[in-house]
Short mmCIF file of C-alpha atoms and ligand atoms in Angstrom, two decimals:
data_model
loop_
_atom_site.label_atom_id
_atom_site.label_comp_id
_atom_site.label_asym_id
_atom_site.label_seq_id
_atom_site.Cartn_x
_atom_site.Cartn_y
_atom_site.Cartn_z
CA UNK A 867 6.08 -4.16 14.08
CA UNK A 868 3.62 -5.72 15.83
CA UNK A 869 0.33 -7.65 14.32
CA UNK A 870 -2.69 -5.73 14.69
CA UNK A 871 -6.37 -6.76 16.07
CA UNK A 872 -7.42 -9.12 14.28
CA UNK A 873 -5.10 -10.35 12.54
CA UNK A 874 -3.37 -13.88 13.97
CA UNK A 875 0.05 -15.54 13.11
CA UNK A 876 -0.25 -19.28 11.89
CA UNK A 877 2.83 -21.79 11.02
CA UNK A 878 1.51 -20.89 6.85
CA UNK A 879 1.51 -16.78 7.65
CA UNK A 880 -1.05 -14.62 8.86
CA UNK A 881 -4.61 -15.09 8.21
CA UNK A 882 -7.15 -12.49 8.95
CA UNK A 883 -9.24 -13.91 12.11
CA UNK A 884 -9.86 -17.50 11.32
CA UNK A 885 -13.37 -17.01 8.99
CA UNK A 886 -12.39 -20.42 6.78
CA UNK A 887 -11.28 -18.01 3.81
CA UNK A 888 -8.53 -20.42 3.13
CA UNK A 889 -10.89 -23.75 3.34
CA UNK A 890 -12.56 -21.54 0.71
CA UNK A 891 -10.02 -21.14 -1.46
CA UNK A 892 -9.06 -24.66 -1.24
CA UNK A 893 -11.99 -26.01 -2.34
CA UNK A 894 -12.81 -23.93 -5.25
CA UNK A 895 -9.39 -24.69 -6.55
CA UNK A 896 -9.75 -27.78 -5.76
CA UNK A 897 -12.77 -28.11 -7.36
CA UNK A 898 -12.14 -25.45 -10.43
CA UNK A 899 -8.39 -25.76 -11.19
CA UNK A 900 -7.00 -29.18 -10.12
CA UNK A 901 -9.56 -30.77 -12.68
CA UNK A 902 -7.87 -29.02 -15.59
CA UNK A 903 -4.67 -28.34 -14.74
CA UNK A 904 -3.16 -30.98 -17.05
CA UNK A 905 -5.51 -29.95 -20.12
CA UNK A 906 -4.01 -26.91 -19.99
CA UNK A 907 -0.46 -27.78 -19.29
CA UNK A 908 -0.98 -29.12 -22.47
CA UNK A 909 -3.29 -26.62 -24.39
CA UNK A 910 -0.98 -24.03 -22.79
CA UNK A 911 -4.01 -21.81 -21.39
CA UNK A 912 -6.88 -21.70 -18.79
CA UNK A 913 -9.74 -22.16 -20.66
CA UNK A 914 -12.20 -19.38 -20.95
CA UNK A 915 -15.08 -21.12 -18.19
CA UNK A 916 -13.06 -21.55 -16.10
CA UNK A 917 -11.54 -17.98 -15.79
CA UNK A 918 -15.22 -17.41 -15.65
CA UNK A 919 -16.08 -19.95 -12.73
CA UNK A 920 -13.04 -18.48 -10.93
CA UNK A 921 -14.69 -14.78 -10.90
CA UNK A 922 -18.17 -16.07 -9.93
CA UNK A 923 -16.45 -17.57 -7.19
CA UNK A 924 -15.06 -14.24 -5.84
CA UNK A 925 -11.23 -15.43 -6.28
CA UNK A 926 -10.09 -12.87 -8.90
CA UNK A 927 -11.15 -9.74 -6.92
CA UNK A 928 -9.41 -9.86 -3.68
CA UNK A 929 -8.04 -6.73 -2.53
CA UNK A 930 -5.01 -5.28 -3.31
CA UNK A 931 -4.30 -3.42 -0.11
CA UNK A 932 -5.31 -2.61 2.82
CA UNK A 933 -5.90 -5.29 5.85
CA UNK A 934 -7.92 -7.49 3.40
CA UNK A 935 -4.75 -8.18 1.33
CA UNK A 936 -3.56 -10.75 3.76
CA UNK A 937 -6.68 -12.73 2.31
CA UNK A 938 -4.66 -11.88 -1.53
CA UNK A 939 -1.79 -13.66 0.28
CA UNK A 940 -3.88 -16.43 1.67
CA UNK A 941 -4.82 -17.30 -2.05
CA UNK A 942 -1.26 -16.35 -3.03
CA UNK A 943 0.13 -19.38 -1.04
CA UNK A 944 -2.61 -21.52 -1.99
CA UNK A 945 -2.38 -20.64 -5.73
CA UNK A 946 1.20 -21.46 -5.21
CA UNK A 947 0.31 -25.18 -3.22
CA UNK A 948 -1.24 -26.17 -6.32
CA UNK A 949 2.23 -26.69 -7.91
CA UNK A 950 2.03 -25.56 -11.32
CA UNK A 951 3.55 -22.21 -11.61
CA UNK A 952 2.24 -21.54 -15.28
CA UNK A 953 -1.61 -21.39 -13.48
CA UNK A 954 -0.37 -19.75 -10.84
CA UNK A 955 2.00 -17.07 -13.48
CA UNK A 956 -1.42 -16.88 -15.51
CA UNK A 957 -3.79 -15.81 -12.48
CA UNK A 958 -1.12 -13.78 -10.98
CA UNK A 959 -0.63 -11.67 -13.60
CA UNK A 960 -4.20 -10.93 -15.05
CA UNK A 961 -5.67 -10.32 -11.21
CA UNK A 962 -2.19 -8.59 -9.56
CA UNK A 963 0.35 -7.65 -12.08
CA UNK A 964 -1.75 -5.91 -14.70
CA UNK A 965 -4.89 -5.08 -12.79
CA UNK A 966 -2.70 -2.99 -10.51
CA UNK A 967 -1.79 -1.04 -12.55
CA UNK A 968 -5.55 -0.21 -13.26
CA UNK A 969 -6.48 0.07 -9.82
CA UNK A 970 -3.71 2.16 -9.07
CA UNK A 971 -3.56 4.69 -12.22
CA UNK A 972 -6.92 3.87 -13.92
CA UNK A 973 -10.00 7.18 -14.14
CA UNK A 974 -13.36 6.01 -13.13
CA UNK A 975 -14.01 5.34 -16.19
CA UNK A 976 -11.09 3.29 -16.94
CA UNK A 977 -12.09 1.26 -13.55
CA UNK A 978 -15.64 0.83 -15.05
CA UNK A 979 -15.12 -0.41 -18.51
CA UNK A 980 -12.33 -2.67 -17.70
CA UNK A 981 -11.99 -3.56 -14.10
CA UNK A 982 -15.36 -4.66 -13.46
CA UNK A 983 -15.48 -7.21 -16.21
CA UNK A 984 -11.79 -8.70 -15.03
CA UNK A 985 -12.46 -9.24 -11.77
CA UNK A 986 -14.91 -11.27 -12.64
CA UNK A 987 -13.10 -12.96 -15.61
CA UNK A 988 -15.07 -11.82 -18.37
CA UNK A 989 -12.01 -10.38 -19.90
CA UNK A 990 -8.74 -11.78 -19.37
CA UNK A 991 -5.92 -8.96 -18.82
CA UNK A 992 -1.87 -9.04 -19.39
CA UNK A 993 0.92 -6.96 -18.90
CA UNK A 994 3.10 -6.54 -21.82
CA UNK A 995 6.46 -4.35 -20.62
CA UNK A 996 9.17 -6.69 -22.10
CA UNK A 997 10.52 -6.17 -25.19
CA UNK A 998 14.05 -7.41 -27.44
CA UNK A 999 16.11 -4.47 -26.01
CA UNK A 1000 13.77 -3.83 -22.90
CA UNK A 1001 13.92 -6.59 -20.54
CA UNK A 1002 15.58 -5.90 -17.08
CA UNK A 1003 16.38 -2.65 -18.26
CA UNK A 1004 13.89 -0.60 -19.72
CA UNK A 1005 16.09 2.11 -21.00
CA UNK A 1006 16.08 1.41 -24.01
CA UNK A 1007 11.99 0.65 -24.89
CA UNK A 1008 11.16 0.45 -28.24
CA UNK A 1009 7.33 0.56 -28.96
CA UNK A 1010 6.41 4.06 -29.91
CA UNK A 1011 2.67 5.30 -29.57
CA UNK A 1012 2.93 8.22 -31.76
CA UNK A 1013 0.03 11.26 -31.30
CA UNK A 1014 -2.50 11.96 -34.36
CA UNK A 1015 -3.45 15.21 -35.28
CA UNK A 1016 -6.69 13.64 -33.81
CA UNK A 1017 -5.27 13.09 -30.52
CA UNK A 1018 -5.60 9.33 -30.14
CA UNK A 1019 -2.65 7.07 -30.58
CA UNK A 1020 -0.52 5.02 -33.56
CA UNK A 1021 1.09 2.07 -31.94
CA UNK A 1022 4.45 0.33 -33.51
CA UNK A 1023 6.47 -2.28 -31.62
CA UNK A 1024 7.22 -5.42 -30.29
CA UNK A 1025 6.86 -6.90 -26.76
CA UNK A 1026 7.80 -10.47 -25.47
CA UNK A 1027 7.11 -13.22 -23.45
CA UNK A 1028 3.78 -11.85 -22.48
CA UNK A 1029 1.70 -13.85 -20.07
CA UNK A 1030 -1.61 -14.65 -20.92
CA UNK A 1031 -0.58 -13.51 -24.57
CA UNK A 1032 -3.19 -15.16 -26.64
CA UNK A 1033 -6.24 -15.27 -24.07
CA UNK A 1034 -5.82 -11.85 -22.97
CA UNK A 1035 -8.54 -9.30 -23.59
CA UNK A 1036 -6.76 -6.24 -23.34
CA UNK A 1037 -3.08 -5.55 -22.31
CA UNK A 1038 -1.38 -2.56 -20.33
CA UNK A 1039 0.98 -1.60 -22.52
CA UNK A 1040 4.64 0.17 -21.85
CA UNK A 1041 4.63 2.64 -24.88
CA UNK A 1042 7.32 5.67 -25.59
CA UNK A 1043 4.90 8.76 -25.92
CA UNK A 1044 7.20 11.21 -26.48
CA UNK A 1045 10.82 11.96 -27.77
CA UNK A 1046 11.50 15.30 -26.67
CA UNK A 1047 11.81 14.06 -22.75
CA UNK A 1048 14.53 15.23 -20.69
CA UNK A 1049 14.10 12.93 -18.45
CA UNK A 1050 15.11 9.90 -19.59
CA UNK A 1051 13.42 6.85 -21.76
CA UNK A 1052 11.06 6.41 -18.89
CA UNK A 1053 9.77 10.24 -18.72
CA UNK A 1054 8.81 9.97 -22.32
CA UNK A 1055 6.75 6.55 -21.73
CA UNK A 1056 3.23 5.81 -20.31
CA UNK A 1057 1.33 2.56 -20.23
CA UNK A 1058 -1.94 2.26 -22.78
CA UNK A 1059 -5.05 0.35 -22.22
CA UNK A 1060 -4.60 -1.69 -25.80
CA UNK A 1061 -7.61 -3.67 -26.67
CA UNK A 1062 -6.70 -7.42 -28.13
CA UNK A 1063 -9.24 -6.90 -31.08
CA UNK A 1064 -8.13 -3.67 -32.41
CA UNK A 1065 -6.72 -4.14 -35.68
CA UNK A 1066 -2.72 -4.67 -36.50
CA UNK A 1067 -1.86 -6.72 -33.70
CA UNK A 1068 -0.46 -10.19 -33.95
CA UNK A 1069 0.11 -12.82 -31.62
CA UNK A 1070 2.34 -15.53 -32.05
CA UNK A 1071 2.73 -18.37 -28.82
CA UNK A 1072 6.11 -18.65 -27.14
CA UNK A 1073 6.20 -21.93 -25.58
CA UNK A 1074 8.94 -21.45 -22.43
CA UNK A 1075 10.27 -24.52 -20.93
CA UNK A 1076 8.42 -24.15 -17.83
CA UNK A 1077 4.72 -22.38 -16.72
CA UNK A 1078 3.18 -24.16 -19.58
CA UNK A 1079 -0.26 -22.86 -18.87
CA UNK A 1080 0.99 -19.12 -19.03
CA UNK A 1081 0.26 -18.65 -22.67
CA UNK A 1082 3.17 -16.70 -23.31
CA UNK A 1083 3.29 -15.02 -26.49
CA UNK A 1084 4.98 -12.24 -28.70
CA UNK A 1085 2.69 -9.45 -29.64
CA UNK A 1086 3.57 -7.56 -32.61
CA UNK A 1087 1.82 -3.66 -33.29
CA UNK A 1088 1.52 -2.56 -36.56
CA UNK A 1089 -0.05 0.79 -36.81
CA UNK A 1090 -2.24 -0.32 -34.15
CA UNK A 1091 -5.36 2.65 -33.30
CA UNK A 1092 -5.52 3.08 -29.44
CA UNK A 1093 -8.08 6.07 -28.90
CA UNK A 1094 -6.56 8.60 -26.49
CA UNK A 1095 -8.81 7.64 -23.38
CA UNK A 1096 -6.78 4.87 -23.62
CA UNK A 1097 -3.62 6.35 -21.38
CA UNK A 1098 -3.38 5.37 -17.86
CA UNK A 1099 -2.69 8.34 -16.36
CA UNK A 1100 -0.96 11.17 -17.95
CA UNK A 1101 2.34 10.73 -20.22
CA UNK A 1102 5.46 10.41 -18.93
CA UNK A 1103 4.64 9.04 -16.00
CA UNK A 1104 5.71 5.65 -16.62
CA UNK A 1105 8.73 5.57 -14.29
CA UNK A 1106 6.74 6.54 -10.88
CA UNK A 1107 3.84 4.03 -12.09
CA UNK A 1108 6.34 1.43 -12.60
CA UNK A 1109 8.19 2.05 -9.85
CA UNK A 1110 5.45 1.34 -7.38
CA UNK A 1111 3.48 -1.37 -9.11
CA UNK A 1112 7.34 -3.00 -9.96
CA UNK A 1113 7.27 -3.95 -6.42
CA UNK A 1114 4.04 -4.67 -5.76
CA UNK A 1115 4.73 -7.40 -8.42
CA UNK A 1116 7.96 -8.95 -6.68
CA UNK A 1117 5.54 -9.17 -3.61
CA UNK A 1118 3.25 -11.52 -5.36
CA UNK A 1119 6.14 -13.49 -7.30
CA UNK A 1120 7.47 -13.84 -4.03
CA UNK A 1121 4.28 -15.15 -2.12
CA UNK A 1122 3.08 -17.39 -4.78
CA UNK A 1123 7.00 -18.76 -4.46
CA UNK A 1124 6.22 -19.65 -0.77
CA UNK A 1125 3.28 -21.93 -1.98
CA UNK A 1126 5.11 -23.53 -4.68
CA UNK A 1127 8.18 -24.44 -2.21
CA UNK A 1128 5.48 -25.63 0.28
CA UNK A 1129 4.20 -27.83 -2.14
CA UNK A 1130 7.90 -29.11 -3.53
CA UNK A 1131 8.59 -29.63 0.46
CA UNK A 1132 5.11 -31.66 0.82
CA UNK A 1133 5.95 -34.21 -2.19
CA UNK A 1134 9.39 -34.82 -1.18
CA UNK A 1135 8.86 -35.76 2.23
CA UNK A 1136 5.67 -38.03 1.12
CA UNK A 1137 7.96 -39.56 -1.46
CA UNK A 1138 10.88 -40.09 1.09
CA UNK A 1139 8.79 -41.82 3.41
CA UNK A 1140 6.92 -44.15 0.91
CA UNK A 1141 9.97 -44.86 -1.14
CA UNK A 1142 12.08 -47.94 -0.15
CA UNK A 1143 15.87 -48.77 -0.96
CA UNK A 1144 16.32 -52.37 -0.59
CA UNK A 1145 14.12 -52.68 2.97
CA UNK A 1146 14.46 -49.17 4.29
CA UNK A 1147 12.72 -46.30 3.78
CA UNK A 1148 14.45 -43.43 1.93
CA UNK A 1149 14.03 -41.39 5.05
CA UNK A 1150 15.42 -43.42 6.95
CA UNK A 1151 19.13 -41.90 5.19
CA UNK A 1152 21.03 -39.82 7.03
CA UNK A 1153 22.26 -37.94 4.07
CA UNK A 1154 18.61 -37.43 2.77
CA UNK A 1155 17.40 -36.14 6.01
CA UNK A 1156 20.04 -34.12 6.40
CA UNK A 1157 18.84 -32.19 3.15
CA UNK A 1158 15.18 -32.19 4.04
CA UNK A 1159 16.22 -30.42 7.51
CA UNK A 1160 18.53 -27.86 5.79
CA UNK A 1161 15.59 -27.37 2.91
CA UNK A 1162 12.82 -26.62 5.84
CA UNK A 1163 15.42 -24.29 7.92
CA UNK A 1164 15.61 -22.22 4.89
CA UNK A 1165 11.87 -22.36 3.89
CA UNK A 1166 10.30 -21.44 7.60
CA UNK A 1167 12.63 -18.22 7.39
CA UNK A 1168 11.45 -17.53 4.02
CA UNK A 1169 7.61 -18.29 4.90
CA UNK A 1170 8.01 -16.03 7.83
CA UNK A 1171 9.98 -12.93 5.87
CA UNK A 1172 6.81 -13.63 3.45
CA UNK A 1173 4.16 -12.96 6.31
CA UNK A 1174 6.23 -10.03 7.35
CA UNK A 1175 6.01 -8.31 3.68
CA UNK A 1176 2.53 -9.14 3.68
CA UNK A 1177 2.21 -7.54 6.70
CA UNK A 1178 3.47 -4.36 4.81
CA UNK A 1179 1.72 -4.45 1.83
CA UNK A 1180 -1.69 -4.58 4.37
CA UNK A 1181 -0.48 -1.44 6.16
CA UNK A 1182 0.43 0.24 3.06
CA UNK A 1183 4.53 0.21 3.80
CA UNK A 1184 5.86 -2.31 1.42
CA UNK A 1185 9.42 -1.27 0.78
CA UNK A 1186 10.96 -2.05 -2.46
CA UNK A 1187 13.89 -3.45 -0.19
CA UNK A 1188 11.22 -6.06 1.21
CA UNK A 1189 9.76 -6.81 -1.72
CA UNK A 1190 13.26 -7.57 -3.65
CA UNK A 1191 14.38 -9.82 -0.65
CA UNK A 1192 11.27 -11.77 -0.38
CA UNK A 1193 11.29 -12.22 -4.43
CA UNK A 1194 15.32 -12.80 -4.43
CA UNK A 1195 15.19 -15.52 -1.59
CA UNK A 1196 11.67 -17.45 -2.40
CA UNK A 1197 12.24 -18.01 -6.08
CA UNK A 1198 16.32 -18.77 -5.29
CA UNK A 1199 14.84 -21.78 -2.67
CA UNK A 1200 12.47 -22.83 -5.01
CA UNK A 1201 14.91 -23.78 -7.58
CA UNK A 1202 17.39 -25.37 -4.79
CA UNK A 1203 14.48 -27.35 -3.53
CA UNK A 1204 13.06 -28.22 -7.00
CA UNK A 1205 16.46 -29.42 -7.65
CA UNK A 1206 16.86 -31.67 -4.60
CA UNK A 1207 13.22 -32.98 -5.48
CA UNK A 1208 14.00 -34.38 -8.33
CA UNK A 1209 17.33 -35.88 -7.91
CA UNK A 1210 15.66 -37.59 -4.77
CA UNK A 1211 13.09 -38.84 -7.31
CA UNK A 1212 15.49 -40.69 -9.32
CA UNK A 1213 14.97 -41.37 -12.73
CA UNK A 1214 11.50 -41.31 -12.23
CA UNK A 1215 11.73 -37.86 -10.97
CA UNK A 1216 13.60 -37.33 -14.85
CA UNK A 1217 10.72 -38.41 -16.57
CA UNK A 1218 8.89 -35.62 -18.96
CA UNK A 1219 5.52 -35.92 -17.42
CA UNK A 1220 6.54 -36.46 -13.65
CA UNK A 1221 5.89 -33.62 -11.12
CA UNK A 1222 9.42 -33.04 -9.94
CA UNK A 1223 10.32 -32.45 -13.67
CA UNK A 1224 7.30 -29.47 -13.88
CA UNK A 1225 8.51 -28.25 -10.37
CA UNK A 1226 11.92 -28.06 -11.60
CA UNK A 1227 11.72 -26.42 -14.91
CA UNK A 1228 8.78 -24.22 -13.73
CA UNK A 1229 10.81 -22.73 -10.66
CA UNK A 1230 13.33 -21.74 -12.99
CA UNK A 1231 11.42 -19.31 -14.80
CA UNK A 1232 10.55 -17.31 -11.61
CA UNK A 1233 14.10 -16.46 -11.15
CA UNK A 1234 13.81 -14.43 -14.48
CA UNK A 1235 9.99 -13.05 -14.56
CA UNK A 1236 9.56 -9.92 -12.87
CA UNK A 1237 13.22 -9.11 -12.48
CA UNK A 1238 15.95 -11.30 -12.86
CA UNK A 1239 18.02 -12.30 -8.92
CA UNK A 1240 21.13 -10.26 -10.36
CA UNK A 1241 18.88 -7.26 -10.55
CA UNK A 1242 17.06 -7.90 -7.44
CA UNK A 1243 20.58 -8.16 -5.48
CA UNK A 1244 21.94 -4.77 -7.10
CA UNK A 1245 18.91 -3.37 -5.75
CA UNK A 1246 19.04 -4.68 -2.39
CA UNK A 1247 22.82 -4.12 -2.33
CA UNK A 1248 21.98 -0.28 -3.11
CA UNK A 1249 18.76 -0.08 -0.81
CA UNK A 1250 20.62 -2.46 2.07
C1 FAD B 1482 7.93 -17.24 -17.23
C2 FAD B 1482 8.05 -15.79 -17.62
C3 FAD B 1482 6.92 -14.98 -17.68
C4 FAD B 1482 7.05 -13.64 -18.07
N1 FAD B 1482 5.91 -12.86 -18.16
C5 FAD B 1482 6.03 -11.56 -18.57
C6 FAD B 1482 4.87 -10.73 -18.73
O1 FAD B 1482 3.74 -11.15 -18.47
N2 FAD B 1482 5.04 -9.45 -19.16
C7 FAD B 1482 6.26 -8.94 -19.43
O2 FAD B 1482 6.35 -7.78 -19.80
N3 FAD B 1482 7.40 -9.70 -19.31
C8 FAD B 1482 7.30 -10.99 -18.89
N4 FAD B 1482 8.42 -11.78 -18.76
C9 FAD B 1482 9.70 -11.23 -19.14
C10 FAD B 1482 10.59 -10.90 -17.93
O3 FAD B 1482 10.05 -9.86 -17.17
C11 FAD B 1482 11.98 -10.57 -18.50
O4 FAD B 1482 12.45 -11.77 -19.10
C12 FAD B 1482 12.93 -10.11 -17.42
O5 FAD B 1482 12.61 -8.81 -17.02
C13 FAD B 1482 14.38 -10.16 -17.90
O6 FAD B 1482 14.52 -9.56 -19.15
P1 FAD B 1482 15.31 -10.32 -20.32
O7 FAD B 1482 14.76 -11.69 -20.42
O8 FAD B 1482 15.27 -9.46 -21.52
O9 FAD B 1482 16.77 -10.48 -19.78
P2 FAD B 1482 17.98 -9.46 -19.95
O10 FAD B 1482 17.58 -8.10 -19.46
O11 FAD B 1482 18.52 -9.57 -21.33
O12 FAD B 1482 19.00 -10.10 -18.94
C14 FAD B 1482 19.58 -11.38 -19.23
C15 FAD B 1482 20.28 -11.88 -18.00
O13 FAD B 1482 21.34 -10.98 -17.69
C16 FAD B 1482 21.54 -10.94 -16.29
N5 FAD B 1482 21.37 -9.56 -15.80
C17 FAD B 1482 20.37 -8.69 -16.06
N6 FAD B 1482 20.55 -7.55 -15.37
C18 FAD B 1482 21.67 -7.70 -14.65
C19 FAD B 1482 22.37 -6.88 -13.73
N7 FAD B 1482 21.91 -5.65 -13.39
N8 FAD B 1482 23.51 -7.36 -13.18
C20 FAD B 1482 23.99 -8.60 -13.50
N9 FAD B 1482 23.35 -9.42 -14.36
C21 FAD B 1482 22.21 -8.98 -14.93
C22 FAD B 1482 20.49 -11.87 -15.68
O14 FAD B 1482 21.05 -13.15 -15.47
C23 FAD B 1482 19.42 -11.91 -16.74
O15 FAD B 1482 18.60 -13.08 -16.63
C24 FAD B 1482 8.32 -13.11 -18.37
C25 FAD B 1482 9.45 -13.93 -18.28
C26 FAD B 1482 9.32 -15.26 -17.91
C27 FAD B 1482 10.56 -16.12 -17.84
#
């Protein structure tokens, strides 16, 4: 497949002519995120401004598809340079993960009263799929939206790790609609447009060990009133819907990935070389030069299968087989890299608040979102 007009191969992946849309979004992360990204480490959120400032500035309404999505990818890997993965997890989902699914299944109406004001973070969004019994598997979902005479919706469940849990305005929901279904769990299931401040819902924090400014949370519905405009879609079509925004997803774990290794490569060779043993430079060792060279093989192969799943996703061919490699492979480096990072560090490295620490626990936890590896190599075993 070849590259068309207009678009150009660079050493980071494609960019679309070369219109400083990446000097862009460096410098309003620069000047937006890197400020705060400690704060809310700490506080476990972005802050409400500065979801705000982010949509004034254009950055949470880049296209989805078409040729313009190699500018989504172009933030991707610069959301992922910034090297916190629980900002990156947090923007990733509202803007990609659970606006897709509003983009892609969402009326007009839908569009209007909730896309609009998300894009330009007025109202945070999340995804809420997982559940106890429903993780990698959905077969066996659990949160029941049960009909009214009325024709509106009574919702009952539990969902976890939810990013964006406590900030989130509204989520898109996984619910069972329907028992009768012959089709499995996933023909009787649809996702619902669940407003945050409709009454019966709880939200309780789940601090992870890693992507500390996800805000992940449990949400618990109790009897929870969802009026019946609220259904993306029409019932029981929850497995096709999935299906396509499920890789969709793995594509954007997969880019943002890219960045974070880029940025795990960046510090460790800037450590190597300022770091001395005795008189010498640390990369002046064989063995640690050794690793740096195998660590960069692996990630230019990676960067370039990225660029080439991009390039699908912009000509509307992503294949679920690309989008399970790229996710499989980038996250997999990411830990082996994260790993080598800090060991290289030294005890330093160790220490609670130092960056190889966040880079290693944080890399972890992309193995597991959006589809564990072990699921991503059955599928690629049965799609190979
Ligand atoms: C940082 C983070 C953010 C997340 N954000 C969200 C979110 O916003 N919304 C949301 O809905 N969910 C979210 N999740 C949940 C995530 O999608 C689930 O954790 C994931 O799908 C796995 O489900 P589980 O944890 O229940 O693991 P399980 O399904 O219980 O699996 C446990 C382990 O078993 C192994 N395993 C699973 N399947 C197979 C298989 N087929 N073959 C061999 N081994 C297998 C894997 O090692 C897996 O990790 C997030 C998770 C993390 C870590």
């Amino acid at each position: 497949m070849e590259p068309q007009r207009g678009e150009v191969f660079q050493d980071n992946g494609y960019v679309i002519d070369d219109d400083g849309f990446r000097e862009h979004v460096r410098s309003v992360l620069a000047r937006i995120v890197m400020p705060n990204a400690e704060r809310w480490e700490a506080h476990g959120k972005i802050d409400t401004e500065s979801w705000r400032a982010l949509g004034r500035e254009g950055l949470l309404r880049i296209a989805h598809t078409g040729p313009e999505f190699l500018r989504s990818a172009i933030y991707l890997d610069e959301l992922g340079k910034l090297g916190y993965a629980g900002i990156r997890g947090a923007l990733g989902v509202h803007s990609y993960m659970a606006l897709s699914y509003l983009e892609l299944f969402g009326s007009g109406t839908q569009q209007d009263q909730y896309l609009t004001d998300a894009r330009q973070g007025l109202r945070v969004a999340a995804l809420a799929i997982s559940e106890a019994e429903a993780g990698s598997n959905l077969a066996c979902l659990a949160t029941r939206a049960e009909v009214t005479p009325e024709g509106s919706f009574l919702v009952n469940g539990e969902k976890r790790f939810i990013t964006n849990g406590s900030a989130a305005d509204f989520f898109i929901t996984l619910v069972r609609t329907d028992n009768t279904s012959d089709k499995g769990i996933l023909g009787a299931a649809g996702f619902l447009i669940i407003d945050a401040d409709l009454p019966g819902i709880e939200r309780v924090r789940q601090p992870m060990l890693g992507w500390r400014s996800a805000d992940i949370c449990t949400l618990r519905f109790s009897d929870v009133p969802v009026p019946a405009d609220r259904l993306l879609g029409s019932s029981g079509r929850a497995f096709s819907q999935i299906m396509k925004a499920l890789d969709f997803e793995r594509l954007v774990a997969g880019l943002l990935a890219v960045g974070g290794i880029d940025y795990c490569l960046q510090t460790l060779r800037s450590f190597v070389q300022d770091r001395k043993i005795g008189r010498s430079a640390l990369s002046g060792k064989q063995a640690i030069r050794q690793q740096l060279a195998e660590l960069e093989s692996d990630f230019a192969l990676v960067r370039q299968y990225s660029s080439y799943a991009a390039w699908q996703q912009s000509h509307g061919q992503l294949e679920t087989l690309t989008a399970s490699i790229l996710k499989l492979k980038s996250t997999e480096l990411a830990v082996i890299a994260a790993q080598k990072c800090l060991q290289i560090h030294g005890s330093a490295g160790y220490l609670e608040d130092a960056a190889a620490s966040r880079l290693y626990r944080d890399a972890i936890g992309a193995t597991i979102a959006a589809g564990p590896s072990e699921l991503m190599r059955d599928m690629i075993y049965e799609l190979g």
